mmCIF file of C-alpha atoms in Angstrom:
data_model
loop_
_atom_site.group_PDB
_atom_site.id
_atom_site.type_symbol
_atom_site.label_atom_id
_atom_site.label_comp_id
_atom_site.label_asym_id
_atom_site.label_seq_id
_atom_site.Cartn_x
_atom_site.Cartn_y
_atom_site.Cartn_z
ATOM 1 C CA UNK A 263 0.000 0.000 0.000
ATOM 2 C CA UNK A 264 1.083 3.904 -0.194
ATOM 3 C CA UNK A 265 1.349 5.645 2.927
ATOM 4 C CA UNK A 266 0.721 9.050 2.861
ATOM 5 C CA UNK A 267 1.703 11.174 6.062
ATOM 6 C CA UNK A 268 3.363 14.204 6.460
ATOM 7 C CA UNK A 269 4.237 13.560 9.970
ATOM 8 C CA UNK A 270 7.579 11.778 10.165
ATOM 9 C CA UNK A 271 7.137 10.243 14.006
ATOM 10 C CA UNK A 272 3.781 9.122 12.623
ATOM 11 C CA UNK A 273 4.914 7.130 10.302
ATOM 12 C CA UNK A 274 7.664 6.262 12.084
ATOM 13 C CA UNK A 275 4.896 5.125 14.729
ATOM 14 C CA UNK A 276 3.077 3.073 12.148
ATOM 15 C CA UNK A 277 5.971 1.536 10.794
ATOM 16 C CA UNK A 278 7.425 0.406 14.355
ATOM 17 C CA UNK A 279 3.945 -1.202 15.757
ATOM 18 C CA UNK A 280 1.699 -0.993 12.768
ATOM 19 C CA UNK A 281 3.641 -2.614 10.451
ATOM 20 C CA UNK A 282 1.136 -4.302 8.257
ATOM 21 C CA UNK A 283 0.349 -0.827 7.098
ATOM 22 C CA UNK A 284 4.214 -0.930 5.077
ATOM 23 C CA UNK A 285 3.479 -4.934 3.791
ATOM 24 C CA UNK A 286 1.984 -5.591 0.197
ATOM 25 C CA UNK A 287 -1.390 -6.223 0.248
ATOM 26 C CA UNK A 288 -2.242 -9.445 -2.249
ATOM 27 C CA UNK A 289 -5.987 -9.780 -3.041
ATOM 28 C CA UNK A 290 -7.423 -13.103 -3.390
ATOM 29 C CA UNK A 291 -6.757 -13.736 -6.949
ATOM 30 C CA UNK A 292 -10.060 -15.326 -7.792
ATOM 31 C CA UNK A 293 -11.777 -12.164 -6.969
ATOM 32 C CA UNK A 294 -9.387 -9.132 -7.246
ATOM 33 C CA UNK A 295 -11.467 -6.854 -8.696
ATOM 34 C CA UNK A 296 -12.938 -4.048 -6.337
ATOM 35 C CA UNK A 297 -16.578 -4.888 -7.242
ATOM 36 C CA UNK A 298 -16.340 -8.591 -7.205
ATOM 37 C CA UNK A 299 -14.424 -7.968 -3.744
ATOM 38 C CA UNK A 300 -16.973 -5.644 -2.280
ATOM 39 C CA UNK A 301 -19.780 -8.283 -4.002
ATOM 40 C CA UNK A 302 -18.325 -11.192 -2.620
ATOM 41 C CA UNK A 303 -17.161 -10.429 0.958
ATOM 42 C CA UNK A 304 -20.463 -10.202 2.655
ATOM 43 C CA UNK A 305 -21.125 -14.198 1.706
ATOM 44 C CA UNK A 306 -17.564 -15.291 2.141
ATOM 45 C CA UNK A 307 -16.022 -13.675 5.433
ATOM 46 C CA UNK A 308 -17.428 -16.097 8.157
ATOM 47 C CA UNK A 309 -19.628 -14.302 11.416
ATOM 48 C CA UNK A 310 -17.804 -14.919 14.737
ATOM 49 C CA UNK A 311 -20.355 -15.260 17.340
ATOM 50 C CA UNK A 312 -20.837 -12.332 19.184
ATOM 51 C CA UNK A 313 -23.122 -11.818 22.457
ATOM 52 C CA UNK A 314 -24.065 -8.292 23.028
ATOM 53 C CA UNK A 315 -25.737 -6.574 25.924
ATOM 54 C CA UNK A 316 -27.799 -4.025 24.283
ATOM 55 C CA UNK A 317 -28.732 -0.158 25.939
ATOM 56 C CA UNK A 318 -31.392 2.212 24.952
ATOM 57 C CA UNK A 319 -30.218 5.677 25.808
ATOM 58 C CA UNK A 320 -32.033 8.471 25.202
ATOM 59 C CA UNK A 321 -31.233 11.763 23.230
ATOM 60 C CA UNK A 322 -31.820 15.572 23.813
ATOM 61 C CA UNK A 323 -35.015 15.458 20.945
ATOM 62 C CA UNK A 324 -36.761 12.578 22.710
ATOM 63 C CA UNK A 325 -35.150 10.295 20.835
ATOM 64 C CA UNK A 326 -33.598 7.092 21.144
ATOM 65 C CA UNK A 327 -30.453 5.499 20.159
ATOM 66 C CA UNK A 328 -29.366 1.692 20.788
ATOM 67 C CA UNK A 329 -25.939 0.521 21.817
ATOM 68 C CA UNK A 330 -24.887 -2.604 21.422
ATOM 69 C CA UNK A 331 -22.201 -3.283 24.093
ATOM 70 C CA UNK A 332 -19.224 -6.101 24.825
ATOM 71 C CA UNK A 333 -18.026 -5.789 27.421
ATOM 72 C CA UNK A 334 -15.572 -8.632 27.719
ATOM 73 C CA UNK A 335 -15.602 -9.236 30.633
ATOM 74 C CA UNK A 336 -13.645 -12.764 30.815
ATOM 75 C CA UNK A 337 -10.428 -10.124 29.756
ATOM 76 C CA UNK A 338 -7.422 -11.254 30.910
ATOM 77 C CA UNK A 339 -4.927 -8.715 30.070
ATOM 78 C CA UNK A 340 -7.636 -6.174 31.171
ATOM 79 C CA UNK A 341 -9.673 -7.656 34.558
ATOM 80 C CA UNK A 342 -10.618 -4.045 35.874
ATOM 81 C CA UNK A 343 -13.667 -3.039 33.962
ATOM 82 C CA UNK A 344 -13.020 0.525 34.883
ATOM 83 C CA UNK A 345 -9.144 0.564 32.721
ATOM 84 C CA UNK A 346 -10.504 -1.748 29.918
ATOM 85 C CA UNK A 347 -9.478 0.228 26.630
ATOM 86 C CA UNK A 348 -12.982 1.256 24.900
ATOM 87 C CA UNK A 349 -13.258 0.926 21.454
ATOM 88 C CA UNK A 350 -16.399 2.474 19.908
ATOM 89 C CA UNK A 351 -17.292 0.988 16.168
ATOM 90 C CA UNK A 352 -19.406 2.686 13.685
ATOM 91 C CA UNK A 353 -21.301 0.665 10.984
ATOM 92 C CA UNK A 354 -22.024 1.621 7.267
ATOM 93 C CA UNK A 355 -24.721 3.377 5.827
ATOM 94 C CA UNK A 356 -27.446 1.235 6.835
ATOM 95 C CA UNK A 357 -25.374 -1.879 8.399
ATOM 96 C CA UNK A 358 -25.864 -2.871 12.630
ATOM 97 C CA UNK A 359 -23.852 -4.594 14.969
ATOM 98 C CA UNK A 360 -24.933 -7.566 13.085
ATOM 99 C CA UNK A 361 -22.290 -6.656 9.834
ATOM 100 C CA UNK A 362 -19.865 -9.657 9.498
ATOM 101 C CA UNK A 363 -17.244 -6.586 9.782
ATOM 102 C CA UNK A 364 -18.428 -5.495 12.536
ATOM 103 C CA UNK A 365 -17.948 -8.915 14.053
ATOM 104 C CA UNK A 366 -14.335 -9.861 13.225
ATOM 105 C CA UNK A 367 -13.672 -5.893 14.680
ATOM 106 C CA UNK A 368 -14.884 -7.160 17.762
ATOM 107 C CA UNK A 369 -13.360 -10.741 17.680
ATOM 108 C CA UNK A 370 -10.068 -9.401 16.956
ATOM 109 C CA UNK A 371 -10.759 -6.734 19.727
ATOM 110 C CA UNK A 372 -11.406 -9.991 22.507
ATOM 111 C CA UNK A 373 -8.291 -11.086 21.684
ATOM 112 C CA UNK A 374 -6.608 -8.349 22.663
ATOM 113 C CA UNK A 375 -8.385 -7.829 25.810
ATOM 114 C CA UNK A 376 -10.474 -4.848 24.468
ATOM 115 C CA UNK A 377 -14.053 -3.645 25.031
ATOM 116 C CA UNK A 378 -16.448 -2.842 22.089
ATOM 117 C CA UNK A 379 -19.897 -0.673 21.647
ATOM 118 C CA UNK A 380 -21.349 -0.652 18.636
ATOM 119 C CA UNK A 381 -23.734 3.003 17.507
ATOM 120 C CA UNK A 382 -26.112 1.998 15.710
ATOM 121 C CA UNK A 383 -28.175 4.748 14.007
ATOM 122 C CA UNK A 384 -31.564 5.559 14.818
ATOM 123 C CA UNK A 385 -34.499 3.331 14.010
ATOM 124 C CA UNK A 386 -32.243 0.010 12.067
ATOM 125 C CA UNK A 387 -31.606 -1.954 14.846
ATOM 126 C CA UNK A 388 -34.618 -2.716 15.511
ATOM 127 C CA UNK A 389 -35.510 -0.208 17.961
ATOM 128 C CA UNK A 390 -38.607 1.772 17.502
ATOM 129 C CA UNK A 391 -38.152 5.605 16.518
ATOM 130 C CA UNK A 392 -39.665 8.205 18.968
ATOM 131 C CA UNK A 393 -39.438 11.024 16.947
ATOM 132 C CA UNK A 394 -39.726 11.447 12.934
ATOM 133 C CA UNK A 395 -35.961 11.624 12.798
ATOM 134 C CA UNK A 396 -33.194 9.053 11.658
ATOM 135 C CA UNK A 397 -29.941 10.229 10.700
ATOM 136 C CA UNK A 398 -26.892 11.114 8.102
ATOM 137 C CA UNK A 399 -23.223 11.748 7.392
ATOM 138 C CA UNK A 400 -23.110 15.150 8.477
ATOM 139 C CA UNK A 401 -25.218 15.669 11.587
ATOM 140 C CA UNK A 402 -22.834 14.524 14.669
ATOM 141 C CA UNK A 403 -25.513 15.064 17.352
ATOM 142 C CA UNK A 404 -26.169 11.593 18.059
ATOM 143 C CA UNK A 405 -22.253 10.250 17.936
ATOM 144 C CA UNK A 406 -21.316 13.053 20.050
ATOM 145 C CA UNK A 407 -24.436 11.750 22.823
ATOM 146 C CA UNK A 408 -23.010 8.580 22.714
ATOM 147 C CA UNK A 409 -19.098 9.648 22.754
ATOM 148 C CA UNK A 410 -19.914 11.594 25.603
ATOM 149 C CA UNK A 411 -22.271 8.580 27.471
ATOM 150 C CA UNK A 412 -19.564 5.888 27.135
ATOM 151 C CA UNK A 413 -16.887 7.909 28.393
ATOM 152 C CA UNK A 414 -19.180 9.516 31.148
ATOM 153 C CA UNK A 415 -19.315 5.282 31.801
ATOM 154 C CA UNK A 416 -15.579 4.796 31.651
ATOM 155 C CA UNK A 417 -14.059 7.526 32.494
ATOM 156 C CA UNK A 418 -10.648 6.312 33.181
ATOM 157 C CA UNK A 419 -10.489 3.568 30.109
ATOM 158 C CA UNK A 420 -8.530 4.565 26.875
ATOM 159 C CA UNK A 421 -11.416 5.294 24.208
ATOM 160 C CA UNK A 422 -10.724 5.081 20.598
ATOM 161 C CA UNK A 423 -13.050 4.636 17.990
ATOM 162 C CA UNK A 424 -13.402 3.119 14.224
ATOM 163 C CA UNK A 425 -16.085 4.090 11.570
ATOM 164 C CA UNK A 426 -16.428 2.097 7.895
ATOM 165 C CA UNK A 427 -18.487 3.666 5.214
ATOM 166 C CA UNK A 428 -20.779 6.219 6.044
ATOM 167 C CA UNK A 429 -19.357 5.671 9.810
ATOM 168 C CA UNK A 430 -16.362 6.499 9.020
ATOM 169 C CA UNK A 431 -17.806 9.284 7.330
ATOM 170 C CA UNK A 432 -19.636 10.348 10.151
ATOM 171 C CA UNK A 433 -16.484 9.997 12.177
ATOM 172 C CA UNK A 434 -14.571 12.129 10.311
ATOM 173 C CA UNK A 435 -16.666 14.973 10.240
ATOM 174 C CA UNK A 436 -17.393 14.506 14.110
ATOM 175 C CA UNK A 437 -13.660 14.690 14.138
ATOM 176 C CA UNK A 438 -13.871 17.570 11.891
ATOM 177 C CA UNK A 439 -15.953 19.576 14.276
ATOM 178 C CA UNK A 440 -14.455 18.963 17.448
ATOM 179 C CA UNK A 441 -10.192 19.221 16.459
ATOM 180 C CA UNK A 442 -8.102 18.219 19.915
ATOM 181 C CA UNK A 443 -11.753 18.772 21.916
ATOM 182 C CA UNK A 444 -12.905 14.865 22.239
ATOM 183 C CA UNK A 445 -12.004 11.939 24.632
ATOM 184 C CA UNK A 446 -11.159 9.921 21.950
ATOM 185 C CA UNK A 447 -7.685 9.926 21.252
ATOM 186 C CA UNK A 448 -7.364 7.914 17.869
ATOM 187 C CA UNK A 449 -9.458 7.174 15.365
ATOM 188 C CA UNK A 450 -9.442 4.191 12.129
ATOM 189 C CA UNK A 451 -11.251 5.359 9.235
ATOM 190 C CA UNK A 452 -12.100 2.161 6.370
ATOM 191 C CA UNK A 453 -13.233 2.689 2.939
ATOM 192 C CA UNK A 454 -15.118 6.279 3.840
ATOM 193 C CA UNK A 455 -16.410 8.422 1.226
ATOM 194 C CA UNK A 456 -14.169 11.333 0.876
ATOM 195 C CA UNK A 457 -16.323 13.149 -1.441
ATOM 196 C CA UNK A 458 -20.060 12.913 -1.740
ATOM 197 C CA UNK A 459 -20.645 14.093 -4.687
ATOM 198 C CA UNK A 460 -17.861 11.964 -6.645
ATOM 199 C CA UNK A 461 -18.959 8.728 -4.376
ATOM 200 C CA UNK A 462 -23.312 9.297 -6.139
ATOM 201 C CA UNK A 463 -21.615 10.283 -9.857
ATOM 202 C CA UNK A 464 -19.569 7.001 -9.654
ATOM 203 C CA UNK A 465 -22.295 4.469 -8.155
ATOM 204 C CA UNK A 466 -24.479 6.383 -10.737
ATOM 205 C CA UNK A 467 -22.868 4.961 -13.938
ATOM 206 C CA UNK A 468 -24.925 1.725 -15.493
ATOM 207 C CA UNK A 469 -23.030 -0.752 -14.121
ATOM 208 C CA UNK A 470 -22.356 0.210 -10.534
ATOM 209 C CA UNK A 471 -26.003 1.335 -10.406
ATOM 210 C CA UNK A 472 -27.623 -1.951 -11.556
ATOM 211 C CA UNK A 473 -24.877 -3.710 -9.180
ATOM 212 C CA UNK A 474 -24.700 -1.227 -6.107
ATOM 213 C CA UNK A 475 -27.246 1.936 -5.916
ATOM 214 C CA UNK A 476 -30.444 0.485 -6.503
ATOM 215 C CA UNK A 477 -30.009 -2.496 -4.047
ATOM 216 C CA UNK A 478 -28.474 0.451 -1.634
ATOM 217 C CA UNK A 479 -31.775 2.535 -2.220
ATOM 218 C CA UNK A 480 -34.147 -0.617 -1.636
ATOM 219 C CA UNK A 481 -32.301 -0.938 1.593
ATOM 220 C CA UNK A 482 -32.690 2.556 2.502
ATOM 221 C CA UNK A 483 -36.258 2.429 1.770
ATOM 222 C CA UNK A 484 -36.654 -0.926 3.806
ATOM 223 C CA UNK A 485 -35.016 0.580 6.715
ATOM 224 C CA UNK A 486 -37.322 3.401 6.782
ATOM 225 C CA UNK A 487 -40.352 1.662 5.705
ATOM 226 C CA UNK A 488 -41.337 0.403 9.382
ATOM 227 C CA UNK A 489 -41.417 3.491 10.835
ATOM 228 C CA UNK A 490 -43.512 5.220 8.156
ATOM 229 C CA UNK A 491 -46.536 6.165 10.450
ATOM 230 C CA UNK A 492 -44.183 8.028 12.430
ATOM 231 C CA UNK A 493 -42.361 9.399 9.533
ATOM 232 C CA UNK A 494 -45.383 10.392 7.631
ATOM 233 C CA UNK A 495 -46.126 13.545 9.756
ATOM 234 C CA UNK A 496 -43.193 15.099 7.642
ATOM 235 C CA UNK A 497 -42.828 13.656 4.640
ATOM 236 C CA UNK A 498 -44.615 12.331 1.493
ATOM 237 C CA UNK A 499 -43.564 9.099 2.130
ATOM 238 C CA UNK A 500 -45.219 7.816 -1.345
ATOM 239 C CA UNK A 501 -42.524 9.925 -3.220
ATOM 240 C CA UNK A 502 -39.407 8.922 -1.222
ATOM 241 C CA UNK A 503 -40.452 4.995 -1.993
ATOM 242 C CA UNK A 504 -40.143 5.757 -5.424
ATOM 243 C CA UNK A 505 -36.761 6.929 -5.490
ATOM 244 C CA UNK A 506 -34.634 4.882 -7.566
ATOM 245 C CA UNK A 507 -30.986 6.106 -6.423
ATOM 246 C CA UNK A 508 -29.570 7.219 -3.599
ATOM 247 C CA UNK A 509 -29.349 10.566 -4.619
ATOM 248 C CA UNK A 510 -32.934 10.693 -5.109
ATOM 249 C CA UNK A 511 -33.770 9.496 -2.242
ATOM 250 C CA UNK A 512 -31.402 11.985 -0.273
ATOM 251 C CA UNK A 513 -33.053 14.647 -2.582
ATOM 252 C CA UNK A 514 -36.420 13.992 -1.354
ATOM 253 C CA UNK A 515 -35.963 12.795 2.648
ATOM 254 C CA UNK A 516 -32.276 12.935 4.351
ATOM 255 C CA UNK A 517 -31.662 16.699 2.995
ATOM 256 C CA UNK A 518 -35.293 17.695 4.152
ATOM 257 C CA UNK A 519 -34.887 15.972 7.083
ATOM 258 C CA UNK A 520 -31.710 17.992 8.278
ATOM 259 C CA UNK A 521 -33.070 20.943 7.310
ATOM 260 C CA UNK A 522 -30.972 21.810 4.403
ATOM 261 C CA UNK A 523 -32.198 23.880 1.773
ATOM 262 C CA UNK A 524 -30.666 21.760 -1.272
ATOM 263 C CA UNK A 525 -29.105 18.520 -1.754
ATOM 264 C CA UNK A 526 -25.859 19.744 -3.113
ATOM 265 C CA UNK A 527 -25.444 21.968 0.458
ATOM 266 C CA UNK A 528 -25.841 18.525 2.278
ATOM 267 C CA UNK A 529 -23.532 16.655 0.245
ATOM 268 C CA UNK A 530 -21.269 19.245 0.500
ATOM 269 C CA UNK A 531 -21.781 19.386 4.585
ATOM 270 C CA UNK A 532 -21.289 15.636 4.334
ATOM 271 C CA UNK A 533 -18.236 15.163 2.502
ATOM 272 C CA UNK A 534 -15.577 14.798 5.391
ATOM 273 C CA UNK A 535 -12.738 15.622 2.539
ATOM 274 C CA UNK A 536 -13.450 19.477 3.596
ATOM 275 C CA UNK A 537 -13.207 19.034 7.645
ATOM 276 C CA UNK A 538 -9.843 16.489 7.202
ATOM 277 C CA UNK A 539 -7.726 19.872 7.431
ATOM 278 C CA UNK A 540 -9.246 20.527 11.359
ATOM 279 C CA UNK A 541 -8.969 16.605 12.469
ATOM 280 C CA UNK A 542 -6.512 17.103 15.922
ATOM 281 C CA UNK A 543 -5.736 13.055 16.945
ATOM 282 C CA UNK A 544 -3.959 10.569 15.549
ATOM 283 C CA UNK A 545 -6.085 8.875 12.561
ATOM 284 C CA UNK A 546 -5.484 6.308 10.559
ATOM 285 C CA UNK A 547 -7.543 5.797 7.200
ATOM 286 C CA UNK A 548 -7.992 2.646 4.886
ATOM 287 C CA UNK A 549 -9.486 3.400 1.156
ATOM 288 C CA UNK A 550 -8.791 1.071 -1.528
ATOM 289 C CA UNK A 551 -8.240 3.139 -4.966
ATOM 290 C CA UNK A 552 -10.472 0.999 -7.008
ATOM 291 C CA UNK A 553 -14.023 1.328 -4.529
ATOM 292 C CA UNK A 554 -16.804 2.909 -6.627
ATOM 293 C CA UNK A 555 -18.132 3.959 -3.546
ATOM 294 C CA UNK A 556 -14.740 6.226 -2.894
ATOM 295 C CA UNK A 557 -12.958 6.687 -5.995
ATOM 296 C CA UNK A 558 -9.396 6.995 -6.264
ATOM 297 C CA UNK A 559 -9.310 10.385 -7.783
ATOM 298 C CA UNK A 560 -11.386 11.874 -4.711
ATOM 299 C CA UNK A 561 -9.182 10.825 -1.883
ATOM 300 C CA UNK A 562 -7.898 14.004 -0.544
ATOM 301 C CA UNK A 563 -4.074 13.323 -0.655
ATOM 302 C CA UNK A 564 -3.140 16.594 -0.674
ATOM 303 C CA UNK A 565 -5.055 17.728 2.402
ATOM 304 C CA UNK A 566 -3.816 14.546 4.314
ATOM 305 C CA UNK A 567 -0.863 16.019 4.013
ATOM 306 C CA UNK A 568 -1.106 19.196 5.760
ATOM 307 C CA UNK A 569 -2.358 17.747 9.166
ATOM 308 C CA UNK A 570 0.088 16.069 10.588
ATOM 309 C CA UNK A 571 -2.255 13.932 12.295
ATOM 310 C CA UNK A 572 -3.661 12.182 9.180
ATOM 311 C CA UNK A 573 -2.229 9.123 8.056
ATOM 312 C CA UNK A 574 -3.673 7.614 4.804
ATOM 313 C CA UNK A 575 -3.173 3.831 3.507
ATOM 314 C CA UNK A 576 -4.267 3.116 0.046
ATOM 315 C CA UNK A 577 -3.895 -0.285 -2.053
ATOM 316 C CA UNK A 578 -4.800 -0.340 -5.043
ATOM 317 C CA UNK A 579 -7.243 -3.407 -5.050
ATOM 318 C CA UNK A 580 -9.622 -4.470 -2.272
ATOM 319 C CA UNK A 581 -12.802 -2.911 -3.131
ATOM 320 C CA UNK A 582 -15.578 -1.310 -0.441
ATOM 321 C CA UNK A 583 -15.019 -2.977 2.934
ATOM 322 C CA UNK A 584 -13.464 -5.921 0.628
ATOM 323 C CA UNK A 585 -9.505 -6.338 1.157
ATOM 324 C CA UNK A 586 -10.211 -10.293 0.979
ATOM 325 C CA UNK A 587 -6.951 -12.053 1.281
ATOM 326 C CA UNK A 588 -5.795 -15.972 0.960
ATOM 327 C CA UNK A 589 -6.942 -18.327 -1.691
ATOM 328 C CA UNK A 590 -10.726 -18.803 0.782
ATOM 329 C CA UNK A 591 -10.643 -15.496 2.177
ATOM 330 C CA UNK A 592 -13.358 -16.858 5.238
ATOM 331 C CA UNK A 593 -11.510 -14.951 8.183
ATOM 332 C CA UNK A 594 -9.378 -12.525 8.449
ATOM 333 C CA UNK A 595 -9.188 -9.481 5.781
ATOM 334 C CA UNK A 596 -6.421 -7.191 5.505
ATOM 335 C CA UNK A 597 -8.635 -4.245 6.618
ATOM 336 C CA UNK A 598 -8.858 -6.142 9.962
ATOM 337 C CA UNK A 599 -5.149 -6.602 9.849
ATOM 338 C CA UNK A 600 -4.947 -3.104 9.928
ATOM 339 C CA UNK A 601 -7.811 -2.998 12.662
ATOM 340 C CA UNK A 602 -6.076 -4.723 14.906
ATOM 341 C CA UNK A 603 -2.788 -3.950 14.656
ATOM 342 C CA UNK A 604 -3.481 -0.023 15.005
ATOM 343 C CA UNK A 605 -5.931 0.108 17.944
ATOM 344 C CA UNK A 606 -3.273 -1.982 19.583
ATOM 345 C CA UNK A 607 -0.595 0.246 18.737
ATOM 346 C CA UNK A 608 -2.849 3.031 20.305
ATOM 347 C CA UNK A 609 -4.219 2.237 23.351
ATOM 348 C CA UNK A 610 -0.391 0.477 23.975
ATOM 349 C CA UNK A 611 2.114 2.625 22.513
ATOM 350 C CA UNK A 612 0.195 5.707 21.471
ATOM 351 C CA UNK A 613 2.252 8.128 24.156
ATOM 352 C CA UNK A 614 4.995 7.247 21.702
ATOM 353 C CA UNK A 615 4.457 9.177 18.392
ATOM 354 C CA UNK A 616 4.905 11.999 20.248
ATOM 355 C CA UNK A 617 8.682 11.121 21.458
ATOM 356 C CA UNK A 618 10.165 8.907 18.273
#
């Protein structure tokens, strides 16, 4: 992979306890394309059992937001609940803390002695929705609620957090917002969408839409669709089931939702590529140049290079949330390679970039 950072101890860092980030990255060769990869991995990468304590917390609006927790409890390296290192994870677009990737995050996490919560968003986890609101890229509200509730928990356990997709997405902006200003004090960022309006023009071409945007729209519209008595008091809910991309659908419910008076001013509030210049702790971010939901050409290089806290790592194969490895890719992906490796790094050697 490249590694682009501007911030020699950083790298350094990375390259010291990190080190998968400086191997070569070798697809599976029977699927090395980045759609095929991104197809494929959701039916290949196996689902390590995960049991969850789940907690309803409630938000400023009167809404509702559900946590999925793992506490880990059986830790060895980590017996004092009130130390364990936190990490929170942050699903795609509309993926739960039942997403295989999700899964292995927290699996390779128990290993290491870690504790997991998993945000989901508002109303797809099942939960019921109190209020006709759900949620998008840019609004931060309900990650900083739930930033600020786990480490209100935990006050004195190392907190980092990792976002893929549209969580990462969400991270980043979060990020964005608040500069040096959070408790978190790292962040993993895999296969976000830099730019918003680049990521809806590529997944809008004939192939990527009949593979990727329509099915991504149905879901959309399913994970709406049981809470349309509530959501009717706002919208036509007729004409956002009859979208037939995402941007359509974001044209006619997420932008009106958020208040925002076109869709172009929410994609533009959305893309984190123009808050990556105020990010002020140590992230790490995984793209693969050949997503269609992130192309290549968007991935702000240049501005990852002015903050000195911005590391990027880009291969040139592995699709969205793909990076399937081995000739039977069932386990472990590179991206959770990198997973692993980096929280680790953190929440063990992280008082080190600073010194090296």
């Amino acid at each position: 992979p490249q590694l682009v950072a501007s911030n020699d101890r950083f790298c350094r860092f990375l390259e010291e306890y990190c080190p998968v980030v400086t191997e070569t990255y070798y697809p599976t060769i029977w699927c090395w394309e980045g759609r095929v990869q991104t197809l494929l991995r959701p039916f290949i990468t196996s689902r390590p059992q995960v049991q969850y304590r789940n907690e309803l917390i409630k938000t400023a609006d009167g809404g509702q937001i559900s946590l999925d927790w793992f506490d880990n409890n059986d830790s060895l390296y980590y017996p004092d609940a009130s130390t364990r290192p936190t990490v929170l994870l942050l699903p795609g677009l509309t993926g739960t803390s039942k997403e295989s990737y999700i899964l292995h995050m927290i699996h390779q996490s128990e290993t290491l002695g870690y504790r997991c919560v998993v945000f989901n968003n508002r109303g797809i986890a099942g939960e019921d929705l109190l209020t006709p609101r759900t949620y998008c890229a840019a609004n931060t509200e309900d990650l900083e609620a739930v930033i600020h509730h786990v480490h209100s928990l935990h006050p004195s356990a190392p907190f980092m957090a990792a976002g893929v997709s549209m969580g990462g997405m969400l991270l980043l902006n979060y990020l964005g917002k608040t500069g040096r200003d959070t408790p978190l004090m790292a962040a993993a960022i895999f296969s976000a969408g830099w730019n918003v309006f680049e990521s809806v023009e590529s997944l809008e071409k004939p192939l990527n839409w009949l593979l990727f945007n329509y099915y991504l729209t149905t879901c959309l519209q399913s994970s709406i669709s049981r809470h349309r008595q509530m959501l009717e008091k706002l919208f036509d809910m007729d004409l956002v089931m009859k979208a037939r991309t995402v941007r359509e659908f974001d044209k006619q419910f997420t932008s009106v939702m958020f208040g925002y008076r076109t869709i172009d001013d929410y994609y533009e509030d959305a893309s984190p590529c123009r808050k990556l210049k105020s990010v002020g702790i140590p992230v790490l971010c995984l793209n693969s140049v050949d997503d269609v939901f992130s192309p290549g050409h968007a991935i702000p290089v240049e501005t990852a290079k002015q903050n000195a806290n911005v590391a990027l790592v880009l291969t040139s194969c592995g699709g969205h949330i793909g990076f399937l490895e081995g000739i039977w890719p069932r386990k472990c992906t590179y991206m959770d390679r990198v997973f692993k490796q980096f929280v680790q790094a953190m929440f063990e050697h992280g008082n080190k970039i600073f010194s090296m």
